[in-house]
PDB file of C-alpha atoms in Angstrom:
ATOM      1  CA  MET A  28     251.120 -68.097 -99.907  1.00  0.00           C
ATOM      2  CA  LEU A  29     247.179 -68.502-100.219  1.00  0.00           C
ATOM      3  CA  PHE A  30     245.450 -69.080-103.183  1.00  0.00           C
ATOM      4  CA  ALA A  31     241.851 -68.089-103.157  1.00  0.00           C
ATOM      5  CA  PRO A  32     240.198 -67.807-106.619  1.00  0.00           C
ATOM      6  CA  SER A  33     236.651 -66.492-107.102  1.00  0.00           C
ATOM      7  CA  VAL A  34     233.747 -68.719-108.415  1.00  0.00           C
ATOM      8  CA  ALA A  35     234.404 -66.767-111.566  1.00  0.00           C
ATOM      9  CA  GLY A  36     237.886 -67.634-111.734  1.00  0.00           C
ATOM     10  CA  MET A  37     237.118 -71.187-111.135  1.00  0.00           C
ATOM     11  CA  TYR A  38     234.182 -71.653-113.475  1.00  0.00           C
ATOM     12  CA  PRO A  39     234.827 -68.783-116.046  1.00  0.00           C
ATOM     13  CA  ASP A  40     231.518 -70.233-118.305  1.00  0.00           C
ATOM     14  CA  GLY A  41     229.727 -71.153-115.010  1.00  0.00           C
ATOM     15  CA  ALA A  42     229.844 -74.048-112.956  1.00  0.00           C
ATOM     16  CA  ASP A  43     226.829 -75.732-114.468  1.00  0.00           C
ATOM     17  CA  ASN A  44     228.675 -75.775-117.845  1.00  0.00           C
ATOM     18  CA  ALA A  45     232.063 -76.926-116.748  1.00  0.00           C
ATOM     19  CA  VAL A  46     233.516 -80.033-117.495  1.00  0.00           C
ATOM     20  CA  GLN A  47     232.714 -82.494-114.757  1.00  0.00           C
ATOM     21  CA  ILE A  48     234.881 -85.178-113.267  1.00  0.00           C
ATOM     22  CA  ARG A  49     233.160 -88.390-112.321  1.00  0.00           C
ATOM     23  CA  VAL A  50     235.463 -91.064-110.360  1.00  0.00           C
ATOM     24  CA  PRO A  51     233.151 -94.421-110.586  1.00  0.00           C
ATOM     25  CA  GLY A  52     232.449 -97.065-108.256  1.00  0.00           C
ATOM     26  CA  ILE A  53     234.120 -95.737-105.141  1.00  0.00           C
ATOM     27  CA  THR A  54     231.667 -92.499-105.195  1.00  0.00           C
ATOM     28  CA  ALA A  55     228.337 -94.627-105.318  1.00  0.00           C
ATOM     29  CA  ILE A  56     228.961 -96.356-101.794  1.00  0.00           C
ATOM     30  CA  LEU A  57     228.682 -95.052 -98.158  1.00  0.00           C
ATOM     31  CA  ASP A  58     228.600 -91.410 -98.415  1.00  0.00           C
ATOM     32  CA  GLY A  59     228.157 -91.158-102.079  1.00  0.00           C
ATOM     33  CA  ALA A  60     224.943 -93.646-101.560  1.00  0.00           C
ATOM     34  CA  HIS A  61     223.501 -91.025 -99.449  1.00  0.00           C
ATOM     35  CA  ARG A  62     224.744 -87.911-101.193  1.00  0.00           C
ATOM     36  CA  PRO A  63     224.223 -88.527-104.596  1.00  0.00           C
ATOM     37  CA  GLY A  64     226.525 -86.177-106.917  1.00  0.00           C
ATOM     38  CA  HIS A  65     228.561 -84.962-103.857  1.00  0.00           C
ATOM     39  CA  PHE A  66     231.757 -86.641-104.743  1.00  0.00           C
ATOM     40  CA  ASP A  67     231.426 -85.370-108.429  1.00  0.00           C
ATOM     41  CA  GLY A  68     231.786 -81.670-107.330  1.00  0.00           C
ATOM     42  CA  VAL A  69     234.659 -82.703-104.889  1.00  0.00           C
ATOM     43  CA  ALA A  70     236.453 -84.331-107.771  1.00  0.00           C
ATOM     44  CA  THR A  71     235.624 -81.741-110.204  1.00  0.00           C
ATOM     45  CA  VAL A  72     236.931 -78.630-108.010  1.00  0.00           C
ATOM     46  CA  VAL A  73     239.936 -80.805-106.772  1.00  0.00           C
ATOM     47  CA  ALA A  74     241.001 -81.392-110.233  1.00  0.00           C
ATOM     48  CA  ARG A  75     240.561 -77.695-111.533  1.00  0.00           C
ATOM     49  CA  LEU A  76     242.580 -76.602-108.219  1.00  0.00           C
ATOM     50  CA  PHE A  77     245.154 -79.120-109.053  1.00  0.00           C
ATOM     51  CA  ASN A  78     245.690 -78.041-112.905  1.00  0.00           C
ATOM     52  CA  MET A  79     245.645 -74.217-111.521  1.00  0.00           C
ATOM     53  CA  VAL A  80     248.054 -74.770-108.555  1.00  0.00           C
ATOM     54  CA  GLN A  81     250.457 -77.662-110.036  1.00  0.00           C
ATOM     55  CA  PRO A  82     251.157 -78.932-106.572  1.00  0.00           C
ATOM     56  CA  ASP A  83     253.723 -81.665-105.909  1.00  0.00           C
ATOM     57  CA  VAL A  84     252.185 -82.437-102.557  1.00  0.00           C
ATOM     58  CA  ALA A  85     248.197 -82.340-101.546  1.00  0.00           C
ATOM     59  CA  VAL A  86     247.118 -82.881 -97.880  1.00  0.00           C
ATOM     60  CA  PHE A  87     243.598 -84.131 -97.247  1.00  0.00           C
ATOM     61  CA  GLY A  88     242.431 -85.419 -93.766  1.00  0.00           C
ATOM     62  CA  GLN A  89     241.353 -88.692 -92.835  1.00  0.00           C
ATOM     63  CA  LYS A  90     238.261 -87.678 -91.081  1.00  0.00           C
ATOM     64  CA  ASP A  91     236.465 -87.565 -94.644  1.00  0.00           C
ATOM     65  CA  TYR A  92     238.211 -91.030 -95.267  1.00  0.00           C
ATOM     66  CA  GLN A  93     236.032 -91.644 -98.563  1.00  0.00           C
ATOM     67  CA  GLN A  94     236.741 -88.088 -99.788  1.00  0.00           C
ATOM     68  CA  LEU A  95     240.653 -89.255 -99.395  1.00  0.00           C
ATOM     69  CA  GLN A  96     240.142 -92.177-101.308  1.00  0.00           C
ATOM     70  CA  VAL A  97     238.277 -90.469-104.047  1.00  0.00           C
ATOM     71  CA  ILE A  98     241.017 -88.081-104.323  1.00  0.00           C
ATOM     72  CA  ARG A  99     243.590 -90.723-104.458  1.00  0.00           C
ATOM     73  CA  GLN A 100     241.754 -92.713-107.313  1.00  0.00           C
ATOM     74  CA  MET A 101     241.321 -89.630-109.327  1.00  0.00           C
ATOM     75  CA  VAL A 102     244.977 -88.819-109.055  1.00  0.00           C
ATOM     76  CA  ARG A 103     245.941 -92.013-109.953  1.00  0.00           C
ATOM     77  CA  ASP A 104     243.645 -92.471-112.837  1.00  0.00           C
ATOM     78  CA  LEU A 105     244.331 -88.898-114.239  1.00  0.00           C
ATOM     79  CA  ALA A 106     248.156 -89.634-113.817  1.00  0.00           C
ATOM     80  CA  PHE A 107     248.459 -86.179-111.626  1.00  0.00           C
ATOM     81  CA  PRO A 108     252.042 -85.802-110.815  1.00  0.00           C
ATOM     82  CA  ILE A 109     250.918 -85.296-107.379  1.00  0.00           C
ATOM     83  CA  ALA A 110     251.807 -87.031-103.739  1.00  0.00           C
ATOM     84  CA  ILE A 111     248.409 -87.153-101.757  1.00  0.00           C
ATOM     85  CA  VAL A 112     249.218 -87.189 -98.174  1.00  0.00           C
ATOM     86  CA  ALA A 113     247.023 -88.360 -95.509  1.00  0.00           C
ATOM     87  CA  ALA A 114     246.729 -85.846 -92.414  1.00  0.00           C
ATOM     88  CA  PRO A 115     245.513 -87.660 -89.042  1.00  0.00           C
ATOM     89  CA  THR A 116     242.297 -86.730 -87.627  1.00  0.00           C
ATOM     90  CA  ALA A 117     242.130 -83.944 -84.935  1.00  0.00           C
ATOM     91  CA  ARG A 118     239.841 -84.923 -82.067  1.00  0.00           C
ATOM     92  CA  ALA A 119     238.816 -83.342 -79.063  1.00  0.00           C
ATOM     93  CA  ASP A 120     239.858 -84.669 -75.546  1.00  0.00           C
ATOM     94  CA  ASP A 121     236.761 -86.867 -75.250  1.00  0.00           C
ATOM     95  CA  GLY A 122     237.643 -88.388 -78.716  1.00  0.00           C
ATOM     96  CA  LEU A 123     235.143 -86.319 -80.955  1.00  0.00           C
ATOM     97  CA  ALA A 124     236.516 -85.792 -84.325  1.00  0.00           C
ATOM     98  CA  LEU A 125     236.934 -81.895 -85.156  1.00  0.00           C
ATOM     99  CA  SER A 126     234.814 -80.557 -87.564  1.00  0.00           C
ATOM    100  CA  SER A 127     233.114 -77.112 -88.296  1.00  0.00           C
ATOM    101  CA  ARG A 128     229.978 -79.120 -88.252  1.00  0.00           C
ATOM    102  CA  ASN A 129     230.412 -79.474 -84.410  1.00  0.00           C
ATOM    103  CA  GLN A 130     229.652 -75.951 -83.713  1.00  0.00           C
ATOM    104  CA  TYR A 131     225.620 -77.022 -84.627  1.00  0.00           C
ATOM    105  CA  LEU A 132     225.419 -79.437 -81.760  1.00  0.00           C
ATOM    106  CA  SER A 133     223.435 -78.241 -78.852  1.00  0.00           C
ATOM    107  CA  GLU A 134     225.246 -78.739 -75.637  1.00  0.00           C
ATOM    108  CA  THR A 135     223.234 -81.762 -75.027  1.00  0.00           C
ATOM    109  CA  GLU A 136     224.118 -83.189 -78.305  1.00  0.00           C
ATOM    110  CA  ARG A 137     227.815 -82.255 -78.008  1.00  0.00           C
ATOM    111  CA  ALA A 138     228.028 -84.408 -74.986  1.00  0.00           C
ATOM    112  CA  LEU A 139     226.442 -87.416 -76.684  1.00  0.00           C
ATOM    113  CA  ALA A 140     228.862 -86.884 -79.808  1.00  0.00           C
ATOM    114  CA  PRO A 141     231.817 -88.700 -78.579  1.00  0.00           C
ATOM    115  CA  GLU A 142     229.463 -91.955 -78.832  1.00  0.00           C
ATOM    116  CA  ILE A 143     230.524 -92.212 -82.321  1.00  0.00           C
ATOM    117  CA  HIS A 144     234.330 -92.446 -81.519  1.00  0.00           C
ATOM    118  CA  ARG A 145     233.462 -94.776 -78.905  1.00  0.00           C
ATOM    119  CA  THR A 146     231.487 -97.026 -81.382  1.00  0.00           C
ATOM    120  CA  LEU A 147     234.150 -96.807 -83.760  1.00  0.00           C
ATOM    121  CA  LEU A 148     236.761 -98.208 -81.032  1.00  0.00           C
ATOM    122  CA  ALA A 149     233.837-101.273 -79.939  1.00  0.00           C
ATOM    123  CA  MET A 150     234.097-102.156 -83.976  1.00  0.00           C
ATOM    124  CA  ARG A 151     237.898-102.242 -83.951  1.00  0.00           C
ATOM    125  CA  ASP A 152     237.748-104.253 -80.990  1.00  0.00           C
ATOM    126  CA  ALA A 153     235.166-106.625 -82.212  1.00  0.00           C
ATOM    127  CA  VAL A 154     236.907-107.262 -85.786  1.00  0.00           C
ATOM    128  CA  ARG A 155     239.935-108.065 -83.857  1.00  0.00           C
ATOM    129  CA  ALA A 156     238.213-110.498 -81.413  1.00  0.00           C
ATOM    130  CA  GLY A 157     237.386-112.341 -84.555  1.00  0.00           C
ATOM    131  CA  GLU A 158     233.434-111.298 -84.778  1.00  0.00           C
ATOM    132  CA  SER A 159     231.660-111.535 -88.127  1.00  0.00           C
ATOM    133  CA  LEU A 160     231.685-108.161 -89.909  1.00  0.00           C
ATOM    134  CA  GLY A 161     228.107-107.968 -90.300  1.00  0.00           C
ATOM    135  CA  THR A 162     227.200-108.398 -86.938  1.00  0.00           C
ATOM    136  CA  ILE A 163     229.798-105.885 -86.237  1.00  0.00           C
ATOM    137  CA  GLU A 164     228.017-103.166 -88.359  1.00  0.00           C
ATOM    138  CA  ALA A 165     224.654-104.489 -87.137  1.00  0.00           C
ATOM    139  CA  VAL A 166     225.608-104.002 -83.392  1.00  0.00           C
ATOM    140  CA  ALA A 167     227.114-100.576 -84.096  1.00  0.00           C
ATOM    141  CA  SER A 168     224.112 -99.281 -86.056  1.00  0.00           C
ATOM    142  CA  ALA A 169     222.030-100.377 -83.184  1.00  0.00           C
ATOM    143  CA  ARG A 170     223.982 -98.879 -80.406  1.00  0.00           C
ATOM    144  CA  LEU A 171     224.229 -95.340 -82.168  1.00  0.00           C
ATOM    145  CA  ALA A 172     220.482 -95.681 -82.472  1.00  0.00           C
ATOM    146  CA  ALA A 173     219.808 -96.828 -79.207  1.00  0.00           C
ATOM    147  CA  ALA A 174     221.922 -93.295 -77.878  1.00  0.00           C
ATOM    148  CA  GLY A 175     219.813 -91.106 -80.199  1.00  0.00           C
ATOM    149  CA  PHE A 176     221.710 -90.934 -83.652  1.00  0.00           C
ATOM    150  CA  ALA A 177     219.899 -91.589 -87.069  1.00  0.00           C
ATOM    151  CA  VAL A 178     222.513 -94.003 -88.695  1.00  0.00           C
ATOM    152  CA  ASP A 179     223.398 -93.640 -92.492  1.00  0.00           C
ATOM    153  CA  TYR A 180     225.803 -96.410 -91.992  1.00  0.00           C
ATOM    154  CA  ALA A 181     228.364 -98.224 -89.438  1.00  0.00           C
ATOM    155  CA  ALA A 182     230.555-100.076 -91.762  1.00  0.00           C
ATOM    156  CA  VAL A 183     233.862-102.259 -92.146  1.00  0.00           C
ATOM    157  CA  ARG A 184     235.622-101.792 -95.172  1.00  0.00           C
ATOM    158  CA  ARG A 185     239.163-102.651 -96.596  1.00  0.00           C
ATOM    159  CA  THR A 186     241.331 -99.485 -96.932  1.00  0.00           C
ATOM    160  CA  ASP A 187     240.412 -99.082-100.421  1.00  0.00           C
ATOM    161  CA  LEU A 188     236.781 -99.201 -99.428  1.00  0.00           C
ATOM    162  CA  GLY A 189     236.227-102.391-101.182  1.00  0.00           C
ATOM    163  CA  LEU A 190     234.290-105.014 -99.155  1.00  0.00           C
ATOM    164  CA  PRO A 191     236.407-107.345 -97.094  1.00  0.00           C
ATOM    165  CA  GLY A 192     236.174-110.750 -96.676  1.00  0.00           C
ATOM    166  CA  ASN A 193     234.582-112.149 -93.601  1.00  0.00           C
ATOM    167  CA  ASP A 194     238.144-113.662 -92.496  1.00  0.00           C
ATOM    168  CA  GLN A 195     240.106-110.614 -93.095  1.00  0.00           C
ATOM    169  CA  ARG A 196     241.279-108.554 -90.054  1.00  0.00           C
ATOM    170  CA  THR A 197     243.897-106.117 -91.071  1.00  0.00           C
ATOM    171  CA  ASN A 198     244.172-103.105 -93.688  1.00  0.00           C
ATOM    172  CA  LEU A 199     240.473-102.322 -92.734  1.00  0.00           C
ATOM    173  CA  VAL A 200     238.717 -99.222 -91.854  1.00  0.00           C
ATOM    174  CA  ALA A 201     235.646 -98.711 -89.489  1.00  0.00           C
ATOM    175  CA  LEU A 202     233.479 -95.822 -90.778  1.00  0.00           C
ATOM    176  CA  ILE A 203     230.390 -94.356 -89.388  1.00  0.00           C
ATOM    177  CA  ALA A 204     228.124 -91.558 -90.494  1.00  0.00           C
ATOM    178  CA  ALA A 205     225.169 -90.613 -88.632  1.00  0.00           C
ATOM    179  CA  ARG A 206     222.852 -87.490 -87.728  1.00  0.00           C
ATOM    180  CA  LEU A 207     222.375 -86.220 -84.382  1.00  0.00           C
ATOM    181  CA  GLY A 208     219.549 -83.488 -84.087  1.00  0.00           C
ATOM    182  CA  THR A 209     220.173 -81.789 -87.488  1.00  0.00           C
ATOM    183  CA  THR A 210     223.923 -82.493 -87.552  1.00  0.00           C
ATOM    184  CA  ARG A 211     225.729 -85.112 -89.803  1.00  0.00           C
ATOM    185  CA  LEU A 212     228.768 -86.557 -88.238  1.00  0.00           C
ATOM    186  CA  ILE A 213     231.317 -88.679 -89.713  1.00  0.00           C
ATOM    187  CA  ASP A 214     234.020 -90.373 -88.513  1.00  0.00           C
ATOM    188  CA  ASN A 215     236.488 -93.295 -89.052  1.00  0.00           C
ATOM    189  CA  ILE A 216     239.367 -95.455 -87.615  1.00  0.00           C
ATOM    190  CA  ALA A 217     242.096 -97.660 -89.049  1.00  0.00           C
ATOM    191  CA  ILE A 218     241.805-101.231 -88.094  1.00  0.00           C
ATOM    192  CA  GLY A 219     245.280-103.175 -88.408  1.00  0.00           C
ATOM    193  CA  GLY A 220     247.611-101.585 -90.647  1.00  0.00           C
ATOM    194  CA  ALA A 221     244.929 -99.351 -92.562  1.00  0.00           C
TER     195      ALA A 221
END
């Protein structure tokens, strides 16, 4: 069954006049810092959808890890009786996270794009080797920039996206957002129990 409401069905009084949902804190970092207001829109439309559909379970992909965490926090804070399930990131054979955005990559950019996944793997290995998190982030950013990416961030965070202690080596996630040409790519990888 497919529920595909029109914009008017979702927002009878217009989107600009609709109640807005804001999830504080988690939406101001990483992608939220680079795309102000983006997660407010995500939370608003997902909350409206949840109220209209009344699901027991909702599945969100891990590829957009921050969005997944925003939805989890919103569901918890608003006491929605919904189980949020994380779907693993689908990848091409060369490691590139599958995304509709990939169609905008030129042939040359597509060949370069898997460097994001390789950099995430290197970040994971460096965390496991005990390197400082600040150094890991700086090295990852420099590696991507040298390969031709415009880096928004290369970060290591706790699974709840809070800042980890420098000695924390488990329940972490490495996250990258970078532009290749005009295409903005995001990806992440769990580190030790994430």
